[in-house]
CSV table of C-alpha atoms in Angstrom, one decimal:
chain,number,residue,atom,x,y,z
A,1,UNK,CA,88.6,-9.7,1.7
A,2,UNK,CA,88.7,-7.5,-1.7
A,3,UNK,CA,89.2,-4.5,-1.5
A,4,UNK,CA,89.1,-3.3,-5.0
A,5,UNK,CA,85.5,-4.7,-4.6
A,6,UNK,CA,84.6,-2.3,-2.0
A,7,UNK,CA,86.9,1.0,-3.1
A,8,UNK,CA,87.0,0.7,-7.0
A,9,UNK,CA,90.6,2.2,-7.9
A,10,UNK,CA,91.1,4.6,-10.8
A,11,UNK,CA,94.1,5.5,-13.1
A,12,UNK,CA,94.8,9.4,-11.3
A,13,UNK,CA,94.9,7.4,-8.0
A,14,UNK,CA,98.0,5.2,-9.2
A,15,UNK,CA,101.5,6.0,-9.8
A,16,UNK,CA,104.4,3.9,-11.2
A,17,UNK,CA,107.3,4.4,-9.6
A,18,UNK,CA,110.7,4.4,-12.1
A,19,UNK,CA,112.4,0.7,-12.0
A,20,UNK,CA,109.4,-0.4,-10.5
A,21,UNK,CA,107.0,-2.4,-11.7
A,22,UNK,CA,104.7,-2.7,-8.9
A,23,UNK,CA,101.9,0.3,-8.1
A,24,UNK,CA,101.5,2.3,-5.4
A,25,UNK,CA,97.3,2.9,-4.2
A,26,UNK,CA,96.7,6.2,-2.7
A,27,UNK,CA,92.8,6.0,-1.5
A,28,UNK,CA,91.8,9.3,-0.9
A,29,UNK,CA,88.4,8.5,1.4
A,30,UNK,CA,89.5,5.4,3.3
A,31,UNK,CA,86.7,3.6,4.5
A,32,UNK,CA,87.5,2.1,8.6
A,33,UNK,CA,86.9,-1.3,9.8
A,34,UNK,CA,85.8,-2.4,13.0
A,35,UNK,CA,86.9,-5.6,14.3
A,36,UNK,CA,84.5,-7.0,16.6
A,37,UNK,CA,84.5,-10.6,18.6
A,38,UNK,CA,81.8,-12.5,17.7
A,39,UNK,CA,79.1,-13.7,20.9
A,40,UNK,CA,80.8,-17.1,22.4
A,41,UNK,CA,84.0,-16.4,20.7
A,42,UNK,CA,86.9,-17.0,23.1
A,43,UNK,CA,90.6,-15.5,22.5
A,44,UNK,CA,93.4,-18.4,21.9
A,45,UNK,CA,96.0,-18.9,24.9
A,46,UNK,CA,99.4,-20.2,24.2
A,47,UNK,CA,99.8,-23.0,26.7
A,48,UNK,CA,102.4,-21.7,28.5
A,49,UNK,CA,99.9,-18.9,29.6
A,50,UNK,CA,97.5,-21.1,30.1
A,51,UNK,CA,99.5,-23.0,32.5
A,52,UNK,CA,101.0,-20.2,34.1
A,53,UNK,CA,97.3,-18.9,34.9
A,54,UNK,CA,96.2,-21.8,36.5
A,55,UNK,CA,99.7,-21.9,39.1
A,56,UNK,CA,98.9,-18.5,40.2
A,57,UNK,CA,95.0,-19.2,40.9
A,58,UNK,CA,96.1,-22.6,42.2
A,59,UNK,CA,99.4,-21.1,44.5
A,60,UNK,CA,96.4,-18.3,45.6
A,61,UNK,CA,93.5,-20.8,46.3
A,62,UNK,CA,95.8,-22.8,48.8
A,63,UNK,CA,97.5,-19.2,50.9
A,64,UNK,CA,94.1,-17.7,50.6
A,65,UNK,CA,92.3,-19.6,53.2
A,66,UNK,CA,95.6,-19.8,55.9
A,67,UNK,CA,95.7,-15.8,56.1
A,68,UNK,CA,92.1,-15.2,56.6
A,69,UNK,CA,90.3,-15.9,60.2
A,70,UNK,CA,87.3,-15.1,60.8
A,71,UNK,CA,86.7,-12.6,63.8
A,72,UNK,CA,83.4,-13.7,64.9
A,73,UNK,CA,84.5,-17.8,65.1
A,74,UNK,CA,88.0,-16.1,66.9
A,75,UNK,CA,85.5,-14.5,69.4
A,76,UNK,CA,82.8,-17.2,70.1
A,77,UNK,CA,86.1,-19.6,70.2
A,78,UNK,CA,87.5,-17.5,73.9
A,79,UNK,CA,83.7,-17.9,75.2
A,80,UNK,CA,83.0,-19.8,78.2
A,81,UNK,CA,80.9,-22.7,77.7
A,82,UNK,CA,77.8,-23.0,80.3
A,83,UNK,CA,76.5,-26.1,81.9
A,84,UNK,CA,73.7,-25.0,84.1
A,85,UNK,CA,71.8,-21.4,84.7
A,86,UNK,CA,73.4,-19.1,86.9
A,87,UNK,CA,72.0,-16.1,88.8
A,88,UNK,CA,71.2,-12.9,87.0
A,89,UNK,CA,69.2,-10.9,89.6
A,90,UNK,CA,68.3,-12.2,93.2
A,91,UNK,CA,64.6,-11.7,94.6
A,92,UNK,CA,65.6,-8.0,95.6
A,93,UNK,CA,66.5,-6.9,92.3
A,94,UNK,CA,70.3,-6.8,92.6
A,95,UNK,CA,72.2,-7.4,89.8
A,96,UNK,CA,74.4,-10.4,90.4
A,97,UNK,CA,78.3,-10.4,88.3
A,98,UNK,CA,78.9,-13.9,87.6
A,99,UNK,CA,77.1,-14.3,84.3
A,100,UNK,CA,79.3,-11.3,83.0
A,101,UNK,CA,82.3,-14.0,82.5
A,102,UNK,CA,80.0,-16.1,80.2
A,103,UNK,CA,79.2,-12.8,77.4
A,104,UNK,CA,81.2,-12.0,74.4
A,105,UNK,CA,82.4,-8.8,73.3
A,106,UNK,CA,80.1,-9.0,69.8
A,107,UNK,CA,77.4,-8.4,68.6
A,108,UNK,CA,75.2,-11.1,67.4
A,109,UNK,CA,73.2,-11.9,70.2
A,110,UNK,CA,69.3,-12.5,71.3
A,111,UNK,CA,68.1,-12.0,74.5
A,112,UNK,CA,64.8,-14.7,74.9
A,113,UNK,CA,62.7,-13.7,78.6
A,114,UNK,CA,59.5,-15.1,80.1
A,115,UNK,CA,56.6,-14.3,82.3
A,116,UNK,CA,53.9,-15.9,83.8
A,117,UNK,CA,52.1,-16.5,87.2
A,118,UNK,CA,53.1,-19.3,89.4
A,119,UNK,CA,53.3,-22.8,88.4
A,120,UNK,CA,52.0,-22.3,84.7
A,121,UNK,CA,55.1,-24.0,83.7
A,122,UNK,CA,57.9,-20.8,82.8
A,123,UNK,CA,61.3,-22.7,83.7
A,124,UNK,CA,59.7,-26.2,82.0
A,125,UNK,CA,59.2,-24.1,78.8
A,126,UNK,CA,62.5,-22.1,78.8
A,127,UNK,CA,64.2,-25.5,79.7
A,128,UNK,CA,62.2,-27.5,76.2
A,129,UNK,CA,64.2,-24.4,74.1
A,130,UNK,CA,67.5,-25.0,75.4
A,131,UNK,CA,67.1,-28.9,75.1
A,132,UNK,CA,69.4,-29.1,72.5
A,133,UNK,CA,72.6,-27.1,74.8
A,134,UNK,CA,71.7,-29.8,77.9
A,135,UNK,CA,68.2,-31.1,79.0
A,136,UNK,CA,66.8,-30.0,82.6
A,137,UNK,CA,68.6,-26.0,82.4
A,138,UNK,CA,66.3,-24.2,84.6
A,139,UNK,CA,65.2,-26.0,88.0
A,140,UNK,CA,61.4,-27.1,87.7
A,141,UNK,CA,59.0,-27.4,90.3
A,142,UNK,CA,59.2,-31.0,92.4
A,143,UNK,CA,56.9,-32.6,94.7
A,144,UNK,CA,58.5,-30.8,97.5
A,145,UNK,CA,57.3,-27.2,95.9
A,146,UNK,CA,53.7,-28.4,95.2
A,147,UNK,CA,53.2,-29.7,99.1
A,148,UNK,CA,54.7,-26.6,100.5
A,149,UNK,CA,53.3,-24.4,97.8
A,150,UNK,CA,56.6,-22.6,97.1
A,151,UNK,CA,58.1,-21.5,93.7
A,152,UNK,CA,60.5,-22.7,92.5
A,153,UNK,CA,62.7,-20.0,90.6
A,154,UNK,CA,63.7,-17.1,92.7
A,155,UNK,CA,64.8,-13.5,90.8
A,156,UNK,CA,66.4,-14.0,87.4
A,157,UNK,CA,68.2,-17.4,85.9
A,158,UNK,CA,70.8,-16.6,83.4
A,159,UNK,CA,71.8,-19.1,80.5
A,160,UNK,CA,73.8,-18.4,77.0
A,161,UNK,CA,73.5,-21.0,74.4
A,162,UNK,CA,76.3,-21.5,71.6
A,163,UNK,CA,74.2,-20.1,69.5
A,164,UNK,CA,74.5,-16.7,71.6
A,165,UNK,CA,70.9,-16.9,73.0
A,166,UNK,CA,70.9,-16.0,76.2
A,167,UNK,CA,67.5,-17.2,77.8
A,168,UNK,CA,66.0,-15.3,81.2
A,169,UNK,CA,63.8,-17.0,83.6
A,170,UNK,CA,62.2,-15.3,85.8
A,171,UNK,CA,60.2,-15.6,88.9
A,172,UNK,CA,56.1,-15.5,89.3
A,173,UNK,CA,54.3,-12.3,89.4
A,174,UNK,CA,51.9,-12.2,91.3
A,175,UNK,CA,52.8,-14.8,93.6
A,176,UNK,CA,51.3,-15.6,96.9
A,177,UNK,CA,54.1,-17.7,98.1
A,178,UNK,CA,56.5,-14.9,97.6
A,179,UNK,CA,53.8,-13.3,99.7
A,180,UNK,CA,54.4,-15.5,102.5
A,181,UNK,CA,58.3,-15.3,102.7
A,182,UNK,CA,58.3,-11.8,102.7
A,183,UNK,CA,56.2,-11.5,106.0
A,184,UNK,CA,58.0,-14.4,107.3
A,185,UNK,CA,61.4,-13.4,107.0
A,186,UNK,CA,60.8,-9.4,106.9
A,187,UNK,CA,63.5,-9.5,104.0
A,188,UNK,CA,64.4,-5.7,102.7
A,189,UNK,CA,62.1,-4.9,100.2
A,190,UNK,CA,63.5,-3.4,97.2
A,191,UNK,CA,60.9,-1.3,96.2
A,192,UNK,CA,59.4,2.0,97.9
A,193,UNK,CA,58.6,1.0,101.0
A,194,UNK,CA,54.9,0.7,101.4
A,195,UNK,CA,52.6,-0.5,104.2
A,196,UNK,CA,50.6,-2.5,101.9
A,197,UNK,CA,52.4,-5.7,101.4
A,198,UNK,CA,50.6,-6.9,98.5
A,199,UNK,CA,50.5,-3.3,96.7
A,200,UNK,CA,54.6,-3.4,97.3
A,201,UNK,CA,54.6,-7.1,95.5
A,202,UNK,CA,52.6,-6.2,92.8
A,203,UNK,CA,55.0,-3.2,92.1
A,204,UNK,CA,57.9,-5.5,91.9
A,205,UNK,CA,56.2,-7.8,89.6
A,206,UNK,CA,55.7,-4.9,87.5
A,207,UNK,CA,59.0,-3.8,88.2
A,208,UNK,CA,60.2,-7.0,86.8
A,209,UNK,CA,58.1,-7.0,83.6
A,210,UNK,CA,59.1,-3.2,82.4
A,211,UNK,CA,62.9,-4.6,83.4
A,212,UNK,CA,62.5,-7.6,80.7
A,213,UNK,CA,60.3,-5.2,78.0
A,214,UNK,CA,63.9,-3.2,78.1
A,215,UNK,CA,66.2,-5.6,78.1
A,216,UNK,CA,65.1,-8.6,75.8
A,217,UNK,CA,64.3,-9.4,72.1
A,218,UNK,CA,61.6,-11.3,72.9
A,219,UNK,CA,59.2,-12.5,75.5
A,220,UNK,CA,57.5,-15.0,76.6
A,221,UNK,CA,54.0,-14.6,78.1
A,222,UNK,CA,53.0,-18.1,80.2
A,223,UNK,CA,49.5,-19.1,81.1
A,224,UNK,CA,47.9,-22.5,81.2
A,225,UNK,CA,44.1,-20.5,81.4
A,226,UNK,CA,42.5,-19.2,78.7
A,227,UNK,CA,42.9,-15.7,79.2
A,228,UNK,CA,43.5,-14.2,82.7
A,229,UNK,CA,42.0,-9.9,82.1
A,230,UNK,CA,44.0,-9.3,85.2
A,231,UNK,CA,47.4,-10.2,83.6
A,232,UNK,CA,46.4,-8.6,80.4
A,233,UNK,CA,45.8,-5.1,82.9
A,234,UNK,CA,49.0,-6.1,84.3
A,235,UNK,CA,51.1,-6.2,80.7
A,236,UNK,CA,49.5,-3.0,79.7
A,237,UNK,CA,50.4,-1.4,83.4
A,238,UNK,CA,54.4,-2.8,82.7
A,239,UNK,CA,54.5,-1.2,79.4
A,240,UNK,CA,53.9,2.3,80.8
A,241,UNK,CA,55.8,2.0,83.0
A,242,UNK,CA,58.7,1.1,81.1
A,243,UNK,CA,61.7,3.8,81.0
A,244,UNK,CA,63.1,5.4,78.3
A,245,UNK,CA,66.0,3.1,76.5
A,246,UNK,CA,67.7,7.0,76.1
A,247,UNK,CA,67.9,9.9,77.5
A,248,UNK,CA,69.0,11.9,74.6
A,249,UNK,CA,65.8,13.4,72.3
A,250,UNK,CA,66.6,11.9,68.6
A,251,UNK,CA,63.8,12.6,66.7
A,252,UNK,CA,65.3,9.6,64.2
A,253,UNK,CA,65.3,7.2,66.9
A,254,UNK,CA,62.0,5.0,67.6
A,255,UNK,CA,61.3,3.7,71.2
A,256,UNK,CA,62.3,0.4,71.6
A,257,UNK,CA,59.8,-2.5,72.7
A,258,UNK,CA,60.4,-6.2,72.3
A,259,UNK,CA,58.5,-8.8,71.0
A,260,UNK,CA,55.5,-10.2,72.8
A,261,UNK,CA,54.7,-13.8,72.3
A,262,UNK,CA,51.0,-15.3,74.1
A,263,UNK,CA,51.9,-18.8,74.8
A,264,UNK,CA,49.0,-20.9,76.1
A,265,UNK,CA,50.4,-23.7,77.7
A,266,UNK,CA,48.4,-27.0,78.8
A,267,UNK,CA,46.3,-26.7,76.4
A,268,UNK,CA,42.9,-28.3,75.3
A,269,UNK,CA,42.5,-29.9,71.7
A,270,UNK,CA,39.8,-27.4,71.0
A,271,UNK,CA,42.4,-24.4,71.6
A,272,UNK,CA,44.2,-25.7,68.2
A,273,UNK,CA,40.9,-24.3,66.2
A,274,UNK,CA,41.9,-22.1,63.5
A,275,UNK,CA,39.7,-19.2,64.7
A,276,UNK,CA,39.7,-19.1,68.1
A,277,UNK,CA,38.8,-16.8,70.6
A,278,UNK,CA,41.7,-16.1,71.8
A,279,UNK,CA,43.1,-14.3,68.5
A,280,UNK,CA,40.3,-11.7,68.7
A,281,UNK,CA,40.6,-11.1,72.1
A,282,UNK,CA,44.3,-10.1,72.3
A,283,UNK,CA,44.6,-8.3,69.1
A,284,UNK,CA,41.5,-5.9,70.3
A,285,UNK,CA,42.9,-5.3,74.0
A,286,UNK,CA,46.4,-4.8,72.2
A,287,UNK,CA,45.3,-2.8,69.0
A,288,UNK,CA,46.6,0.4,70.6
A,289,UNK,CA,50.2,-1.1,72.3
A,290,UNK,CA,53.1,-0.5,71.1
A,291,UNK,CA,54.3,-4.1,72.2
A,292,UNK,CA,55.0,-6.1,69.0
A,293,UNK,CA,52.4,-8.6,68.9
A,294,UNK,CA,52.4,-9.0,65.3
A,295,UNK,CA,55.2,-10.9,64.3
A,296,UNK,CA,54.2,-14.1,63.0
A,297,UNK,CA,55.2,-15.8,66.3
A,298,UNK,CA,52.1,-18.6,65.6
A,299,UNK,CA,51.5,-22.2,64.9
A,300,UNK,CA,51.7,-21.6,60.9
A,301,UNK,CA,54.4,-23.5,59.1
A,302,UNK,CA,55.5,-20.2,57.8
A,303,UNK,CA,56.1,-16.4,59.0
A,304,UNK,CA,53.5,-14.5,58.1
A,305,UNK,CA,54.3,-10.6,59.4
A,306,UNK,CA,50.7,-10.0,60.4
A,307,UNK,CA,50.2,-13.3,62.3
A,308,UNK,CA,49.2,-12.7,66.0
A,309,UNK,CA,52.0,-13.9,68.3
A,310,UNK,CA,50.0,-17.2,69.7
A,311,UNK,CA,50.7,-20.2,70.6
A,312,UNK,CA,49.8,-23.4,72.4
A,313,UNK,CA,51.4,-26.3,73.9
A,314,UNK,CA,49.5,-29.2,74.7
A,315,UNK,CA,48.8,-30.8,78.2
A,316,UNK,CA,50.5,-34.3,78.6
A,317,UNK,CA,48.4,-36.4,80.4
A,318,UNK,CA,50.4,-39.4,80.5
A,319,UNK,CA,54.1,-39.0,81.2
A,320,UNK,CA,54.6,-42.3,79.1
A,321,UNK,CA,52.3,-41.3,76.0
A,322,UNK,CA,54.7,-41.2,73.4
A,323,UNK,CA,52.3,-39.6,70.7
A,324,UNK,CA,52.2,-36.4,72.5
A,325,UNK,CA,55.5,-35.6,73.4
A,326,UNK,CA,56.2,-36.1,69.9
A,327,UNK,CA,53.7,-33.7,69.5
A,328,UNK,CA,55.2,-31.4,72.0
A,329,UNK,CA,59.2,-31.7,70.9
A,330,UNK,CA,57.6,-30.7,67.4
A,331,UNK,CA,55.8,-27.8,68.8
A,332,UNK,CA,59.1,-26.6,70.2
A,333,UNK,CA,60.9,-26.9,67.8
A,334,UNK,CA,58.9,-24.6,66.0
A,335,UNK,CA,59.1,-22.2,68.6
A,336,UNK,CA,62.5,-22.3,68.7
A,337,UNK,CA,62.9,-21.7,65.0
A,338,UNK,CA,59.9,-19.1,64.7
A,339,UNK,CA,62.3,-17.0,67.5
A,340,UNK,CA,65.4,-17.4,66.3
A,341,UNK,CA,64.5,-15.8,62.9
A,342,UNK,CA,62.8,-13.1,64.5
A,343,UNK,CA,63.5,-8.9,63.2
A,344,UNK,CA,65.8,-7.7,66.0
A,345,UNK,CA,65.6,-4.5,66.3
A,346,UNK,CA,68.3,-2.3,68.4
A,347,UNK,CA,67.6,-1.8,71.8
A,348,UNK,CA,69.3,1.5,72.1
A,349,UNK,CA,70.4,4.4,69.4
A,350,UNK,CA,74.0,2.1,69.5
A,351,UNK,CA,74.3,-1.6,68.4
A,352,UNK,CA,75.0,-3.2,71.3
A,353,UNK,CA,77.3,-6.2,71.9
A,354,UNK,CA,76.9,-8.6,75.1
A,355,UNK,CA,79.3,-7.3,77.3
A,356,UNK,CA,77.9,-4.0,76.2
A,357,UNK,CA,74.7,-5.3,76.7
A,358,UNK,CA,75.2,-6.3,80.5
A,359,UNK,CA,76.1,-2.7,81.5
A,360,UNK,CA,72.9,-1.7,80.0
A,361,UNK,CA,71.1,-4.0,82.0
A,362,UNK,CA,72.8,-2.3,84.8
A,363,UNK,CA,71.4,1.0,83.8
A,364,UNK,CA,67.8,0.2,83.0
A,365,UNK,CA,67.5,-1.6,86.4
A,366,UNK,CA,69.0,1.6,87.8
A,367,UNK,CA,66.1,4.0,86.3
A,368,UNK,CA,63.7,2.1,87.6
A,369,UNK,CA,64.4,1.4,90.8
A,370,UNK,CA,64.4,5.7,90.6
A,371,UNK,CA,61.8,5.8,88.3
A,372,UNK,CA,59.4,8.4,90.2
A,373,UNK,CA,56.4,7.3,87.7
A,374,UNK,CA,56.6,3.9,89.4
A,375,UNK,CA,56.3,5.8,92.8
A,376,UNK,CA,53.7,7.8,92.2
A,377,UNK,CA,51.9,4.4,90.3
A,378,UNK,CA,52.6,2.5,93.7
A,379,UNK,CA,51.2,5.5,96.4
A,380,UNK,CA,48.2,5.4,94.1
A,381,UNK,CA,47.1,1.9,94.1
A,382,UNK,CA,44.4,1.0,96.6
């Protein structure tokens, strides 16, 4: 570059020094120079930097990995490993301690329950989503139960996947054959005590379903009619009586209620329809519940937010029809997916873990045993 192109020098800004024949520039209003990289422009490395660099990121790629664990896999890695349900609550709603040993202490967990009357196929469904653990997890109804006209599932079944989903099964509400054994073996009724013996069953059903609206993510709601009013009453008469998930008055803190899924199960090829009656139906009797029945729980391919929790599985008529159990393992799958990936939302002011989660259990099955609204509920039922 020239300067004397850019700063013309005259004679009074030169002087010649004696002996010298060289002159010395004094510039009086020095112009400054920026130096700037151009775009793309990298700096040159010696090679001995260059090689140095790459040691140090290659001595750090390979110590990196040894020193960090991750907690979570450390966690999971100390869990026991189920094979078959155990017992989470017996028929008089006493909370049993042996699925305690099977929870972790974190918490990344879902808690998946179901309802339905007798024989509408609850423990067949809960045993389709846990196919992929071990096939044939909750006990299903035989021969034997459809002669005598028992059920099959007693109380609460307790299973944890892997996965850390722990799937409830529960027993029928509403059942007549739990009826019968409790005049025929006078067991101790868990409930108020009244003289009524279907008023003090109903309660217990009920009992039952505020239990799971407190204590799961997500639930399951079993029929294989199209729509039963009774049961709807019933779901509506479960949420009120629900208890409180706290005691203390946050004004921050929302109420919790789970997730609500309508699963139609044995169902007709016209129930597949992509307006059917049943969508109408339960989004009017459930526009004022505060049971989340909009969360995209359907038969779509994708998760829509304000999808109506619906959907059907179909009746197998041939046990050796291969076309519809495709069908079927598809529709599961589906399921399975669609509540998995579901919004859990916090079931008390506190994050919960499982272990944590079990003691809570303890405690909502406490309040409503003691609940006095359930009380005064059961006194005033006809």
């Amino acid at each position: 570059m020239n300067v004397q192109k850019m700063m013309p020098i005259t004679s009074k800004d030169s002087e010649v020094k004696d002996g010298d024949g060289r002159g010395t520039i004094k510039v009086i209003d020095r112009p400054t120079f920026i130096l700037k990289t151009r775009e793309g422009e990298n700096r040159a490395v010696s090679p001995n930097q260059r090689n140095g660099g790459n040691k140090k990121e290659g001595d750090g790629s390979t110590t990196v990995p040894s020193k960090i664990q991750d907690p979570v896999r450390t966690i999971l890695s100390t869990c026991l490993e189920m094979t078959s349900c155990v017992k989470f609550m017996d028929e008089n709603m006493q909370l049993c301690e042996s699925p305690f040993e099977f929870l972790c202490d974190q918490q990344d967990f879902l808690v998946v329950g179901c309802l339905g009357a007798q024989g509408v196929g609850k423990s067949t469904i809960m045993s389709l989503l846990t196919s992929n653990s071990i096939s044939g997890i909750f006990p299903t109804q035989d021969t034997s139960h459809h002669e005598s006209g028992a059920n099959c599932t007693t109380g609460i079944d307790f299973y944890v996947t892997k996965n850390r989903v722990i799937y409830l099964d529960t027993q029928p509400i509403l059942s007549e054959s739990t009826i019968d054994y409790s005049i025929s073996y006078d067991q101790k009724k868990s409930a108020t005590d009244f003289i009524n013996t279907e008023t003090n069953l109903e309660l217990q059903s009920l009992q039952f379903a505020a239990f799971l609206f407190s204590v799961c993510h997500v639930i399951i709601f079993v029929q294989d009619w199209f729509v039963d009013p009774n049961l709807v009453r019933f779901l509506q008469t479960a949420e009120m009586l629900k208890p409180a998930s706290t005691s203390n008055m946050d004004q921050d803190y929302v109420e919790y209620y789970p997730h609500i899924v309508f699963l139609h199960n044995k169902a007709e090829l016209q129930d597949f329809t992509p307006h059917s009656m049943e969508k109408e139906f339960y989004s009017k009797l459930f526009s004022s519940s505060r049971l989340q029945t909009h969360s995209g729980l359907d038969m779509s391919n994708y998760s829509m937010e304000a999808g109506l929790n619906l959907f059907f599985i179909p009746r197998i008529i041939n046990e050796e029809e291969f076309t519809m159990r495709q069908n079927e393992k598809k529709l599961i799958e589906k399921l399975k997916t669609k509540i998995h990936g579901v919004n859990r939302n916090s079931m008390t002011p506190s994050t919960l873990t499982e272990k944590n989660w079990y003691h809570y259990v303890s405690r909502v099955m406490e309040a409503i045993k003691k609940s006095h609204l359930s009380s005064e509920y059961g006194r005033l039922m006809p």
